[in-house]
Amino acid sequence: MSNNIITGIDIGTGSVKVVSARKNPETLNFEVLAKVQKPILGVRKGVVSSVEDVASAIKECIKEIEVQINEKVDGVYANANGSHISCSSSQGLVSVSRADQKISSEDIDRVIQAAKAFPVSKNKEIIDVYPKEFIIDGERGIKDPLDMQGVRFEVEVLVVEGFSQYIKNTSQAVLDSELQLYDVVINPLASASSVVSSKDKERGVAIIDIGASTTSLAVFEEGNLLHLAVFPIGSNNITNDIAIGLKTDIDTAEEIKLNFGSCSAQKGDKKIEKVTSKELEEVVSFSRGNLRKIIEARVSEVFDLIKADLEKISKNQKLPSGIILTGGGSELPGISELAKKEFKLPCRIGHPLNFTPEIVDPKFSVACGLVVVGSDLDNSEESSMFSGIGNKIKRFFKMFIP
């Protein structure tokens, strides 16, 4: 697209969210030119189940975006989501190729490829590779090895994998909506790109993105991506619990959650509320205290899953910058207080940083993060320093080197 406008599309279970923005070269902030959210069909647990339905929803959103910015959208950055996404650690080792023993971009590319040289299941593919550290002649902790000297060149990476068909479905839905697909970015990293500062990544932080049917986790420390995961549970599960607990229909349960839901005890907990169910044609009566208990039980279950994951990487209660909650589920009143209690760490709600006008809605964190990633990739492609390195590796340098 002309004028350096970048568009990110967040394909979610209940809705598709699109943001078009342009980076101001002077302030380095992103100027939001248009944003759209529309309901979507054809997505289950974060993955595209109907390419046709998703393509149709994307087309609708893009038409509206084009009207707002008065330009044609040629291509976009999209997200990949779902519990099929997993990560694992790997190592690569090569000898430095140049006679003067200076590490070139080709050496970096070769050592990354060596780290990727392991068997992958037939139905899975490598989505992303993120270097944790480079090692030169046994010297660890190197972030940018370009032009450094050595003989033995190693890397430790985090490899992100996903089911090939799910990734293809996402790509096909974008292509069928008559758009170019510039890149696919996994949900937790898209969120992190918009809501987390470099300082927090350096100190140690966990980003929890609570969506409609999935909750994703990304953990950073010393500027490196340490871990990520996607769990098949989200705010829709809270709605289902309310429907069962209060013996009402899903639409009424969602209305109750949005209007009265909370994760923390309040003065009005004993107050009896009444909501009319249009579907069942009856009045649903409930106390706010009982509703809170239903909600808190499910949110605590989500946090327990994440705590167990943090324990696996020895980071439970050990992240100085604490927890950042984002996504639509983070709008639930009292959720940050509950997270602080559960994780025993500082906690805050994260919304996109450095966007003007300010976007305070955490539901747009992924779409804004895709814009940030797109801008980083555009800049790295203009730099000859990164010639010869794949797009995923370019993104590493932009995302993780302050």
mmCIF file of C-alpha atoms in Angstrom:
data_model
loop_
_atom_site.group_PDB
_atom_site.id
_atom_site.type_symbol
_atom_site.label_atom_id
_atom_site.label_comp_id
_atom_site.label_asym_id
_atom_site.label_seq_id
_atom_site.Cartn_x
_atom_site.Cartn_y
_atom_site.Cartn_z
ATOM 1 C CA MET A 1 0.000 0.000 0.000
ATOM 2 C CA SER A 2 1.175 3.540 -0.706
ATOM 3 C CA ASN A 3 2.000 6.189 1.900
ATOM 4 C CA ASN A 4 3.442 3.562 4.252
ATOM 5 C CA ILE A 5 0.014 2.546 5.535
ATOM 6 C CA ILE A 6 0.086 -0.837 7.262
ATOM 7 C CA THR A 7 -2.998 -2.965 7.913
ATOM 8 C CA GLY A 8 -3.308 -5.719 10.498
ATOM 9 C CA ILE A 9 -6.170 -8.237 10.615
ATOM 10 C CA ASP A 10 -6.980 -10.104 13.834
ATOM 11 C CA ILE A 11 -9.124 -13.116 12.908
ATOM 12 C CA GLY A 12 -10.836 -14.073 16.162
ATOM 13 C CA THR A 13 -13.454 -16.619 17.159
ATOM 14 C CA GLY A 14 -16.277 -14.109 17.559
ATOM 15 C CA SER A 15 -15.111 -11.152 15.518
ATOM 16 C CA VAL A 16 -12.558 -9.857 13.053
ATOM 17 C CA LYS A 17 -10.714 -6.671 13.986
ATOM 18 C CA VAL A 18 -8.766 -4.549 11.492
ATOM 19 C CA VAL A 19 -6.458 -1.590 12.106
ATOM 20 C CA SER A 20 -4.787 0.590 9.458
ATOM 21 C CA ALA A 21 -2.063 2.936 10.660
ATOM 22 C CA ARG A 22 1.010 4.821 9.534
ATOM 23 C CA LYS A 23 4.200 5.388 11.538
ATOM 24 C CA ASN A 24 5.141 9.016 12.080
ATOM 25 C CA PRO A 25 8.894 9.259 11.335
ATOM 26 C CA GLU A 26 9.319 12.137 13.787
ATOM 27 C CA THR A 27 7.372 10.947 16.846
ATOM 28 C CA LEU A 28 7.694 7.217 15.986
ATOM 29 C CA ASN A 29 4.066 6.853 17.056
ATOM 30 C CA PHE A 30 1.520 5.073 14.886
ATOM 31 C CA GLU A 31 -1.210 7.308 13.507
ATOM 32 C CA VAL A 32 -4.444 5.309 13.454
ATOM 33 C CA LEU A 33 -6.229 6.002 10.177
ATOM 34 C CA ALA A 34 -9.035 3.451 10.500
ATOM 35 C CA LYS A 35 -10.198 0.599 12.701
ATOM 36 C CA VAL A 36 -13.102 -1.790 12.247
ATOM 37 C CA GLN A 37 -14.621 -4.667 14.198
ATOM 38 C CA LYS A 38 -17.267 -6.986 12.765
ATOM 39 C CA PRO A 39 -18.810 -10.339 13.768
ATOM 40 C CA ILE A 40 -17.380 -13.405 12.073
ATOM 41 C CA LEU A 41 -18.428 -16.983 11.388
ATOM 42 C CA GLY A 42 -16.157 -19.853 10.451
ATOM 43 C CA VAL A 43 -13.650 -19.695 13.320
ATOM 44 C CA ARG A 44 -13.531 -22.301 16.092
ATOM 45 C CA LYS A 45 -11.187 -22.133 19.071
ATOM 46 C CA GLY A 46 -9.112 -19.544 17.248
ATOM 47 C CA VAL A 47 -8.610 -21.495 14.007
ATOM 48 C CA VAL A 48 -10.285 -20.983 10.632
ATOM 49 C CA SER A 49 -12.827 -23.754 10.014
ATOM 50 C CA SER A 50 -14.596 -22.144 7.040
ATOM 51 C CA VAL A 51 -12.352 -20.293 4.594
ATOM 52 C CA GLU A 52 -15.367 -18.936 2.714
ATOM 53 C CA ASP A 53 -17.038 -17.396 5.787
ATOM 54 C CA VAL A 54 -13.814 -15.822 7.019
ATOM 55 C CA ALA A 55 -12.930 -14.432 3.584
ATOM 56 C CA SER A 56 -16.388 -12.865 3.388
ATOM 57 C CA ALA A 57 -15.963 -11.162 6.779
ATOM 58 C CA ILE A 58 -12.494 -9.886 5.839
ATOM 59 C CA LYS A 59 -13.855 -8.419 2.587
ATOM 60 C CA GLU A 60 -16.538 -6.512 4.513
ATOM 61 C CA CYS A 61 -14.000 -5.074 6.930
ATOM 62 C CA ILE A 62 -11.540 -4.089 4.219
ATOM 63 C CA LYS A 63 -14.265 -2.305 2.231
ATOM 64 C CA GLU A 64 -15.044 -0.205 5.297
ATOM 65 C CA ILE A 65 -11.353 0.446 5.964
ATOM 66 C CA GLU A 66 -10.832 1.593 2.363
ATOM 67 C CA VAL A 67 -13.706 4.057 2.685
ATOM 68 C CA GLN A 68 -12.218 5.494 5.888
ATOM 69 C CA ILE A 69 -8.674 5.899 4.518
ATOM 70 C CA ASN A 70 -9.760 6.671 0.949
ATOM 71 C CA GLU A 71 -7.206 4.217 -0.440
ATOM 72 C CA LYS A 72 -7.103 0.661 -1.675
ATOM 73 C CA VAL A 73 -5.684 -1.954 0.690
ATOM 74 C CA ASP A 74 -3.357 -4.233 -1.280
ATOM 75 C CA GLY A 75 -2.045 -6.498 1.469
ATOM 76 C CA VAL A 76 -2.215 -7.222 5.177
ATOM 77 C CA TYR A 77 -0.543 -8.878 8.141
ATOM 78 C CA ALA A 78 -2.694 -11.565 9.767
ATOM 79 C CA ASN A 79 -2.595 -13.612 12.957
ATOM 80 C CA ALA A 80 -2.415 -17.349 13.625
ATOM 81 C CA ASN A 81 -4.088 -18.669 16.751
ATOM 82 C CA GLY A 82 -5.200 -21.892 18.408
ATOM 83 C CA SER A 83 -3.935 -24.479 20.884
ATOM 84 C CA HIS A 84 -2.238 -26.358 18.009
ATOM 85 C CA ILE A 85 0.559 -23.788 18.317
ATOM 86 C CA SER A 86 3.480 -25.048 20.389
ATOM 87 C CA CYS A 87 7.114 -24.182 21.014
ATOM 88 C CA SER A 88 10.339 -26.066 21.675
ATOM 89 C CA SER A 89 14.015 -25.235 22.093
ATOM 90 C CA SER A 90 16.689 -26.154 19.564
ATOM 91 C CA GLN A 91 20.383 -25.477 18.897
ATOM 92 C CA GLY A 92 22.404 -24.855 15.751
ATOM 93 C CA LEU A 93 26.157 -25.007 15.117
ATOM 94 C CA VAL A 94 28.243 -23.930 12.099
ATOM 95 C CA SER A 95 31.771 -22.777 11.363
ATOM 96 C CA VAL A 96 32.253 -19.145 10.371
ATOM 97 C CA SER A 97 32.713 -19.077 6.598
ATOM 98 C CA ARG A 98 34.808 -15.972 5.950
ATOM 99 C CA ALA A 99 38.609 -16.080 5.953
ATOM 100 C CA ASP A 100 38.785 -13.059 8.272
ATOM 101 C CA GLN A 101 36.463 -14.950 10.691
ATOM 102 C CA LYS A 102 33.929 -12.115 10.692
ATOM 103 C CA ILE A 103 30.353 -13.344 11.072
ATOM 104 C CA SER A 104 28.215 -12.398 8.077
ATOM 105 C CA SER A 105 24.452 -12.321 7.583
ATOM 106 C CA GLU A 106 24.865 -15.565 5.615
ATOM 107 C CA ASP A 107 26.471 -17.202 8.675
ATOM 108 C CA ILE A 108 23.536 -16.079 10.801
ATOM 109 C CA ASP A 109 21.130 -17.529 8.272
ATOM 110 C CA ARG A 110 23.078 -20.814 8.151
ATOM 111 C CA VAL A 111 23.188 -21.274 11.924
ATOM 112 C CA ILE A 112 19.438 -20.580 12.155
ATOM 113 C CA GLN A 113 18.800 -23.146 9.420
ATOM 114 C CA ALA A 114 20.963 -25.632 11.341
ATOM 115 C CA ALA A 115 18.794 -25.084 14.429
ATOM 116 C CA LYS A 116 15.706 -25.844 12.310
ATOM 117 C CA ALA A 117 17.155 -29.115 10.992
ATOM 118 C CA PHE A 118 15.111 -31.535 13.076
ATOM 119 C CA PRO A 119 12.190 -33.828 12.205
ATOM 120 C CA VAL A 120 8.787 -32.132 12.104
ATOM 121 C CA SER A 121 5.521 -34.092 12.108
ATOM 122 C CA LYS A 122 3.936 -34.471 8.668
ATOM 123 C CA ASN A 123 0.901 -32.416 9.636
ATOM 124 C CA LYS A 124 2.901 -29.623 11.314
ATOM 125 C CA GLU A 125 5.153 -26.851 10.074
ATOM 126 C CA ILE A 126 7.574 -24.356 11.567
ATOM 127 C CA ILE A 127 5.867 -20.970 11.815
ATOM 128 C CA ASP A 128 8.615 -18.917 13.428
ATOM 129 C CA VAL A 129 12.139 -19.230 14.814
ATOM 130 C CA TYR A 130 13.277 -16.871 17.575
ATOM 131 C CA PRO A 131 16.939 -16.840 18.647
ATOM 132 C CA LYS A 132 17.407 -16.714 22.413
ATOM 133 C CA GLU A 133 21.148 -16.134 22.237
ATOM 134 C CA PHE A 134 24.134 -16.547 19.946
ATOM 135 C CA ILE A 135 27.348 -18.189 21.122
ATOM 136 C CA ILE A 136 30.755 -17.412 19.583
ATOM 137 C CA ASP A 137 33.664 -19.685 20.555
ATOM 138 C CA GLY A 138 31.890 -20.513 23.810
ATOM 139 C CA GLU A 139 31.047 -16.891 24.678
ATOM 140 C CA ARG A 140 27.320 -16.828 25.510
ATOM 141 C CA GLY A 141 24.679 -14.120 25.710
ATOM 142 C CA ILE A 142 25.360 -12.439 22.369
ATOM 143 C CA LYS A 143 22.309 -10.787 20.787
ATOM 144 C CA ASP A 144 23.703 -9.277 17.587
ATOM 145 C CA PRO A 145 26.658 -11.312 16.255
ATOM 146 C CA LEU A 146 26.963 -9.533 12.901
ATOM 147 C CA ASP A 147 30.620 -8.601 12.120
ATOM 148 C CA MET A 148 31.899 -10.142 15.349
ATOM 149 C CA GLN A 149 34.844 -12.532 14.966
ATOM 150 C CA GLY A 150 35.043 -16.219 15.790
ATOM 151 C CA VAL A 151 35.353 -19.747 14.466
ATOM 152 C CA ARG A 152 32.663 -21.789 16.220
ATOM 153 C CA PHE A 153 29.242 -20.151 15.833
ATOM 154 C CA GLU A 154 26.191 -21.439 17.724
ATOM 155 C CA VAL A 155 22.643 -20.351 18.413
ATOM 156 C CA GLU A 156 19.893 -21.366 20.824
ATOM 157 C CA VAL A 157 16.421 -20.774 19.442
ATOM 158 C CA LEU A 158 12.773 -21.096 20.309
ATOM 159 C CA VAL A 159 10.969 -22.871 17.465
ATOM 160 C CA VAL A 160 7.232 -22.257 17.052
ATOM 161 C CA GLU A 161 5.199 -24.940 15.272
ATOM 162 C CA GLY A 162 1.577 -25.326 14.235
ATOM 163 C CA PHE A 163 -0.726 -27.571 12.210
ATOM 164 C CA SER A 164 -0.104 -26.924 8.519
ATOM 165 C CA GLN A 165 -3.760 -27.063 7.497
ATOM 166 C CA TYR A 166 -4.817 -24.456 10.052
ATOM 167 C CA ILE A 167 -2.084 -22.086 8.875
ATOM 168 C CA LYS A 168 -3.062 -22.716 5.244
ATOM 169 C CA ASN A 169 -6.721 -21.999 6.047
ATOM 170 C CA THR A 170 -5.807 -18.612 7.493
ATOM 171 C CA SER A 171 -3.629 -17.781 4.498
ATOM 172 C CA GLN A 172 -6.278 -18.930 2.031
ATOM 173 C CA ALA A 173 -9.004 -16.866 3.696
ATOM 174 C CA VAL A 174 -6.890 -13.728 3.277
ATOM 175 C CA LEU A 175 -5.981 -14.570 -0.324
ATOM 176 C CA ASP A 176 -9.620 -15.353 -1.172
ATOM 177 C CA SER A 177 -10.552 -11.890 0.061
ATOM 178 C CA GLU A 178 -8.385 -10.564 -2.806
ATOM 179 C CA LEU A 179 -5.532 -9.375 -0.592
ATOM 180 C CA GLN A 180 -1.835 -10.099 -0.473
ATOM 181 C CA LEU A 181 -0.677 -11.753 2.745
ATOM 182 C CA TYR A 182 2.599 -10.168 3.804
ATOM 183 C CA ASP A 183 3.140 -12.306 6.887
ATOM 184 C CA VAL A 184 1.413 -14.451 9.507
ATOM 185 C CA VAL A 185 2.220 -13.729 13.159
ATOM 186 C CA ILE A 186 1.130 -15.880 16.082
ATOM 187 C CA ASN A 187 -1.317 -14.307 18.519
ATOM 188 C CA PRO A 188 0.811 -14.004 21.672
ATOM 189 C CA LEU A 189 3.630 -12.264 19.796
ATOM 190 C CA ALA A 190 1.273 -9.912 18.001
ATOM 191 C CA SER A 191 -0.196 -8.865 21.365
ATOM 192 C CA ALA A 192 3.252 -8.472 22.894
ATOM 193 C CA SER A 193 4.380 -6.263 20.011
ATOM 194 C CA SER A 194 1.765 -3.650 20.858
ATOM 195 C CA VAL A 195 1.365 -3.735 24.655
ATOM 196 C CA VAL A 196 4.851 -4.440 26.059
ATOM 197 C CA SER A 197 7.781 -2.035 26.271
ATOM 198 C CA SER A 198 11.388 -3.022 25.608
ATOM 199 C CA LYS A 199 12.118 -2.227 29.251
ATOM 200 C CA ASP A 200 9.540 -4.764 30.470
ATOM 201 C CA LYS A 201 10.873 -7.405 28.069
ATOM 202 C CA GLU A 202 14.343 -6.837 29.460
ATOM 203 C CA ARG A 203 13.262 -7.079 33.109
ATOM 204 C CA GLY A 204 11.013 -10.106 32.666
ATOM 205 C CA VAL A 205 7.291 -10.114 31.901
ATOM 206 C CA ALA A 206 4.399 -12.403 30.962
ATOM 207 C CA ILE A 207 1.686 -11.268 28.550
ATOM 208 C CA ILE A 208 -1.674 -13.007 28.873
ATOM 209 C CA ASP A 209 -4.133 -12.354 26.039
ATOM 210 C CA ILE A 210 -7.639 -13.545 26.945
ATOM 211 C CA GLY A 211 -9.748 -13.910 23.827
ATOM 212 C CA ALA A 212 -13.192 -15.346 23.189
ATOM 213 C CA SER A 213 -12.149 -19.000 23.011
ATOM 214 C CA THR A 214 -8.386 -19.013 23.585
ATOM 215 C CA THR A 215 -5.927 -17.570 26.066
ATOM 216 C CA SER A 216 -2.359 -17.031 24.913
ATOM 217 C CA LEU A 217 0.845 -16.559 26.885
ATOM 218 C CA ALA A 218 4.197 -15.046 25.935
ATOM 219 C CA VAL A 219 7.114 -14.760 28.370
ATOM 220 C CA PHE A 220 10.113 -12.457 27.912
ATOM 221 C CA GLU A 221 13.303 -11.971 29.901
ATOM 222 C CA GLU A 222 16.530 -10.093 29.093
ATOM 223 C CA GLY A 223 14.849 -9.015 25.878
ATOM 224 C CA ASN A 224 14.417 -12.620 24.726
ATOM 225 C CA LEU A 225 11.272 -14.604 24.025
ATOM 226 C CA LEU A 226 11.511 -17.494 26.500
ATOM 227 C CA HIS A 227 8.206 -19.272 26.062
ATOM 228 C CA LEU A 228 4.759 -19.101 24.535
ATOM 229 C CA ALA A 229 1.574 -21.144 24.651
ATOM 230 C CA VAL A 230 -2.066 -21.015 23.557
ATOM 231 C CA PHE A 231 -4.779 -22.586 25.734
ATOM 232 C CA PRO A 232 -8.220 -23.594 24.369
ATOM 233 C CA ILE A 233 -10.153 -21.611 26.955
ATOM 234 C CA GLY A 234 -11.390 -18.033 26.930
ATOM 235 C CA SER A 235 -14.127 -15.605 27.891
ATOM 236 C CA ASN A 236 -16.779 -17.658 26.071
ATOM 237 C CA ASN A 237 -16.215 -20.352 28.692
ATOM 238 C CA ILE A 238 -17.170 -17.825 31.363
ATOM 239 C CA THR A 239 -20.385 -17.079 29.466
ATOM 240 C CA ASN A 240 -21.157 -20.801 29.227
ATOM 241 C CA ASP A 241 -20.606 -21.217 32.977
ATOM 242 C CA ILE A 242 -22.986 -18.342 33.697
ATOM 243 C CA ALA A 243 -25.622 -19.860 31.397
ATOM 244 C CA ILE A 244 -25.367 -23.190 33.216
ATOM 245 C CA GLY A 245 -25.127 -21.700 36.710
ATOM 246 C CA LEU A 246 -28.070 -19.332 36.265
ATOM 247 C CA LYS A 247 -30.051 -21.720 34.033
ATOM 248 C CA THR A 248 -30.426 -19.287 31.169
ATOM 249 C CA ASP A 249 -29.521 -18.991 27.483
ATOM 250 C CA ILE A 250 -26.124 -17.944 26.103
ATOM 251 C CA ASP A 251 -27.169 -14.482 24.879
ATOM 252 C CA THR A 252 -28.634 -13.584 28.263
ATOM 253 C CA ALA A 253 -25.572 -14.997 30.021
ATOM 254 C CA GLU A 254 -23.333 -12.781 27.862
ATOM 255 C CA GLU A 255 -25.468 -9.746 28.695
ATOM 256 C CA ILE A 256 -25.229 -10.563 32.409
ATOM 257 C CA LYS A 257 -21.455 -10.986 32.182
ATOM 258 C CA LEU A 258 -20.965 -7.661 30.415
ATOM 259 C CA ASN A 259 -23.307 -5.661 32.658
ATOM 260 C CA PHE A 260 -22.773 -7.244 36.078
ATOM 261 C CA GLY A 261 -19.697 -9.479 35.859
ATOM 262 C CA SER A 262 -16.731 -9.057 38.192
ATOM 263 C CA CYS A 263 -13.806 -11.040 39.597
ATOM 264 C CA SER A 264 -13.589 -9.192 42.897
ATOM 265 C CA ALA A 265 -15.873 -8.878 45.904
ATOM 266 C CA GLN A 266 -17.914 -5.670 45.977
ATOM 267 C CA LYS A 267 -20.286 -3.911 48.355
ATOM 268 C CA GLY A 268 -23.300 -4.863 46.276
ATOM 269 C CA ASP A 269 -22.563 -8.613 46.262
ATOM 270 C CA LYS A 270 -25.803 -9.393 48.118
ATOM 271 C CA LYS A 271 -27.922 -7.332 45.759
ATOM 272 C CA ILE A 272 -30.379 -9.321 43.648
ATOM 273 C CA GLU A 273 -30.375 -8.425 39.969
ATOM 274 C CA LYS A 274 -33.044 -9.328 37.427
ATOM 275 C CA VAL A 275 -32.594 -9.703 33.676
ATOM 276 C CA THR A 276 -35.245 -10.742 31.167
ATOM 277 C CA SER A 277 -34.294 -13.538 28.784
ATOM 278 C CA LYS A 278 -35.822 -12.807 25.384
ATOM 279 C CA GLU A 279 -35.147 -16.332 24.178
ATOM 280 C CA LEU A 280 -36.661 -18.117 27.179
ATOM 281 C CA GLU A 281 -39.235 -15.371 27.864
ATOM 282 C CA GLU A 282 -38.554 -15.407 31.580
ATOM 283 C CA VAL A 283 -36.827 -13.323 34.236
ATOM 284 C CA VAL A 284 -33.432 -14.485 35.500
ATOM 285 C CA SER A 285 -32.732 -13.535 39.127
ATOM 286 C CA PHE A 286 -29.274 -13.747 40.683
ATOM 287 C CA SER A 287 -27.087 -12.165 43.325
ATOM 288 C CA ARG A 288 -23.924 -10.395 42.236
ATOM 289 C CA GLY A 289 -22.009 -12.462 44.773
ATOM 290 C CA ASN A 290 -23.118 -15.742 43.217
ATOM 291 C CA LEU A 291 -22.297 -14.427 39.741
ATOM 292 C CA ARG A 292 -18.826 -13.402 40.932
ATOM 293 C CA LYS A 293 -18.160 -16.896 42.298
ATOM 294 C CA ILE A 294 -19.067 -18.457 38.934
ATOM 295 C CA ILE A 295 -16.779 -16.075 37.063
ATOM 296 C CA GLU A 296 -13.911 -16.239 39.548
ATOM 297 C CA ALA A 297 -13.845 -20.049 39.434
ATOM 298 C CA ARG A 298 -13.322 -20.097 35.660
ATOM 299 C CA VAL A 299 -10.787 -17.248 35.593
ATOM 300 C CA SER A 300 -8.824 -18.937 38.389
ATOM 301 C CA GLU A 301 -8.757 -22.121 36.301
ATOM 302 C CA VAL A 302 -7.229 -20.176 33.401
ATOM 303 C CA PHE A 303 -4.631 -18.667 35.714
ATOM 304 C CA ASP A 304 -3.831 -22.114 37.147
ATOM 305 C CA LEU A 305 -3.041 -23.385 33.632
ATOM 306 C CA ILE A 306 -0.714 -20.451 33.080
ATOM 307 C CA LYS A 307 0.970 -20.841 36.472
ATOM 308 C CA ALA A 308 1.687 -24.486 35.656
ATOM 309 C CA ASP A 309 3.244 -23.392 32.360
ATOM 310 C CA LEU A 310 5.373 -20.769 34.104
ATOM 311 C CA GLU A 311 6.473 -23.401 36.596
ATOM 312 C CA LYS A 312 7.775 -25.563 33.731
ATOM 313 C CA ILE A 313 10.194 -22.812 32.716
ATOM 314 C CA SER A 314 10.998 -21.865 36.350
ATOM 315 C CA LYS A 315 9.431 -18.417 36.017
ATOM 316 C CA ASN A 316 6.397 -18.669 38.316
ATOM 317 C CA GLN A 317 6.518 -15.642 40.675
ATOM 318 C CA LYS A 318 9.902 -14.698 39.157
ATOM 319 C CA LEU A 319 9.086 -11.994 36.609
ATOM 320 C CA PRO A 320 9.931 -8.497 37.950
ATOM 321 C CA SER A 321 7.681 -6.650 35.483
ATOM 322 C CA GLY A 322 4.884 -9.031 36.379
ATOM 323 C CA ILE A 323 1.789 -9.824 34.348
ATOM 324 C CA ILE A 324 0.200 -7.817 31.554
ATOM 325 C CA LEU A 325 -3.384 -8.800 30.758
ATOM 326 C CA THR A 326 -4.870 -7.888 27.395
ATOM 327 C CA GLY A 327 -7.538 -9.033 24.948
ATOM 328 C CA GLY A 328 -11.296 -8.718 25.346
ATOM 329 C CA GLY A 329 -11.362 -10.923 28.450
ATOM 330 C CA SER A 330 -9.101 -8.505 30.306
ATOM 331 C CA GLU A 331 -11.958 -5.967 30.421
ATOM 332 C CA LEU A 332 -13.681 -8.000 33.140
ATOM 333 C CA PRO A 333 -13.788 -5.809 36.277
ATOM 334 C CA GLY A 334 -11.478 -7.001 39.041
ATOM 335 C CA ILE A 335 -9.469 -9.370 36.851
ATOM 336 C CA SER A 336 -6.150 -7.588 37.434
ATOM 337 C CA GLU A 337 -6.659 -7.763 41.214
ATOM 338 C CA LEU A 338 -7.377 -11.488 40.955
ATOM 339 C CA ALA A 339 -4.300 -11.991 38.765
ATOM 340 C CA LYS A 340 -2.136 -10.135 41.278
ATOM 341 C CA LYS A 341 -3.436 -12.417 44.025
ATOM 342 C CA GLU A 342 -3.047 -15.622 41.988
ATOM 343 C CA PHE A 343 0.391 -14.952 40.473
ATOM 344 C CA LYS A 344 1.801 -12.992 43.437
ATOM 345 C CA LEU A 345 3.214 -10.487 40.953
ATOM 346 C CA PRO A 346 2.364 -6.936 39.858
ATOM 347 C CA CYS A 347 -0.362 -6.899 37.225
ATOM 348 C CA ARG A 348 -1.909 -4.370 34.875
ATOM 349 C CA ILE A 349 -4.226 -4.221 31.889
ATOM 350 C CA GLY A 350 -2.310 -3.685 28.646
ATOM 351 C CA HIS A 351 -3.578 -1.681 25.705
ATOM 352 C CA PRO A 352 -1.695 -0.714 22.526
ATOM 353 C CA LEU A 353 1.233 1.633 23.181
ATOM 354 C CA ASN A 354 2.334 4.515 20.946
ATOM 355 C CA PHE A 355 -0.864 4.715 18.894
ATOM 356 C CA THR A 356 -2.575 8.066 18.284
ATOM 357 C CA PRO A 357 -5.363 8.674 18.839
ATOM 358 C CA GLU A 358 -4.891 6.355 21.807
ATOM 359 C CA ILE A 359 -6.559 2.950 21.540
ATOM 360 C CA VAL A 360 -7.633 2.029 25.059
ATOM 361 C CA ASP A 361 -9.573 -1.054 23.993
ATOM 362 C CA PRO A 362 -7.436 -4.160 24.722
ATOM 363 C CA LYS A 363 -9.474 -6.112 22.151
ATOM 364 C CA PHE A 364 -7.390 -4.375 19.470
ATOM 365 C CA SER A 365 -4.005 -5.434 20.903
ATOM 366 C CA VAL A 366 -3.427 -8.160 18.291
ATOM 367 C CA ALA A 367 -4.464 -6.030 15.298
ATOM 368 C CA CYS A 368 -2.249 -3.165 16.503
ATOM 369 C CA GLY A 369 0.600 -5.589 17.147
ATOM 370 C CA LEU A 370 0.367 -6.789 13.561
ATOM 371 C CA VAL A 371 0.794 -3.182 12.427
ATOM 372 C CA VAL A 372 3.903 -2.865 14.626
ATOM 373 C CA VAL A 373 5.381 -6.092 13.222
ATOM 374 C CA GLY A 374 4.599 -4.935 9.694
ATOM 375 C CA SER A 375 6.392 -1.653 10.289
ATOM 376 C CA ASP A 376 9.424 -3.449 11.738
ATOM 377 C CA LEU A 377 9.623 -5.776 8.754
ATOM 378 C CA ASP A 378 9.284 -2.896 6.300
ATOM 379 C CA ASN A 379 12.149 -1.077 8.000
ATOM 380 C CA SER A 380 14.390 -4.148 8.155
ATOM 381 C CA GLU A 381 13.828 -4.872 4.461
ATOM 382 C CA GLU A 382 15.098 -1.379 3.673
ATOM 383 C CA SER A 383 18.308 -2.045 5.617
ATOM 384 C CA SER A 384 21.146 -3.700 3.717
ATOM 385 C CA MET A 385 22.404 -5.015 7.053
ATOM 386 C CA PHE A 386 19.743 -7.689 6.876
ATOM 387 C CA SER A 387 20.116 -8.726 3.268
ATOM 388 C CA GLY A 388 20.252 -12.485 2.974
ATOM 389 C CA ILE A 389 18.399 -13.101 6.210
ATOM 390 C CA GLY A 390 14.853 -14.494 6.096
ATOM 391 C CA ASN A 391 11.938 -12.311 7.155
ATOM 392 C CA LYS A 392 11.474 -14.191 10.407
ATOM 393 C CA ILE A 393 15.070 -13.556 11.405
ATOM 394 C CA LYS A 394 14.801 -9.892 10.424
ATOM 395 C CA ARG A 395 11.852 -9.624 12.781
ATOM 396 C CA PHE A 396 13.943 -11.088 15.587
ATOM 397 C CA PHE A 397 16.469 -8.283 15.370
ATOM 398 C CA LYS A 398 13.751 -5.641 15.299
ATOM 399 C CA MET A 399 11.690 -7.137 18.140
ATOM 400 C CA PHE A 400 14.304 -8.238 20.607
ATOM 401 C CA ILE A 401 17.276 -5.906 20.217
ATOM 402 C CA PRO A 402 16.499 -2.575 21.963
#
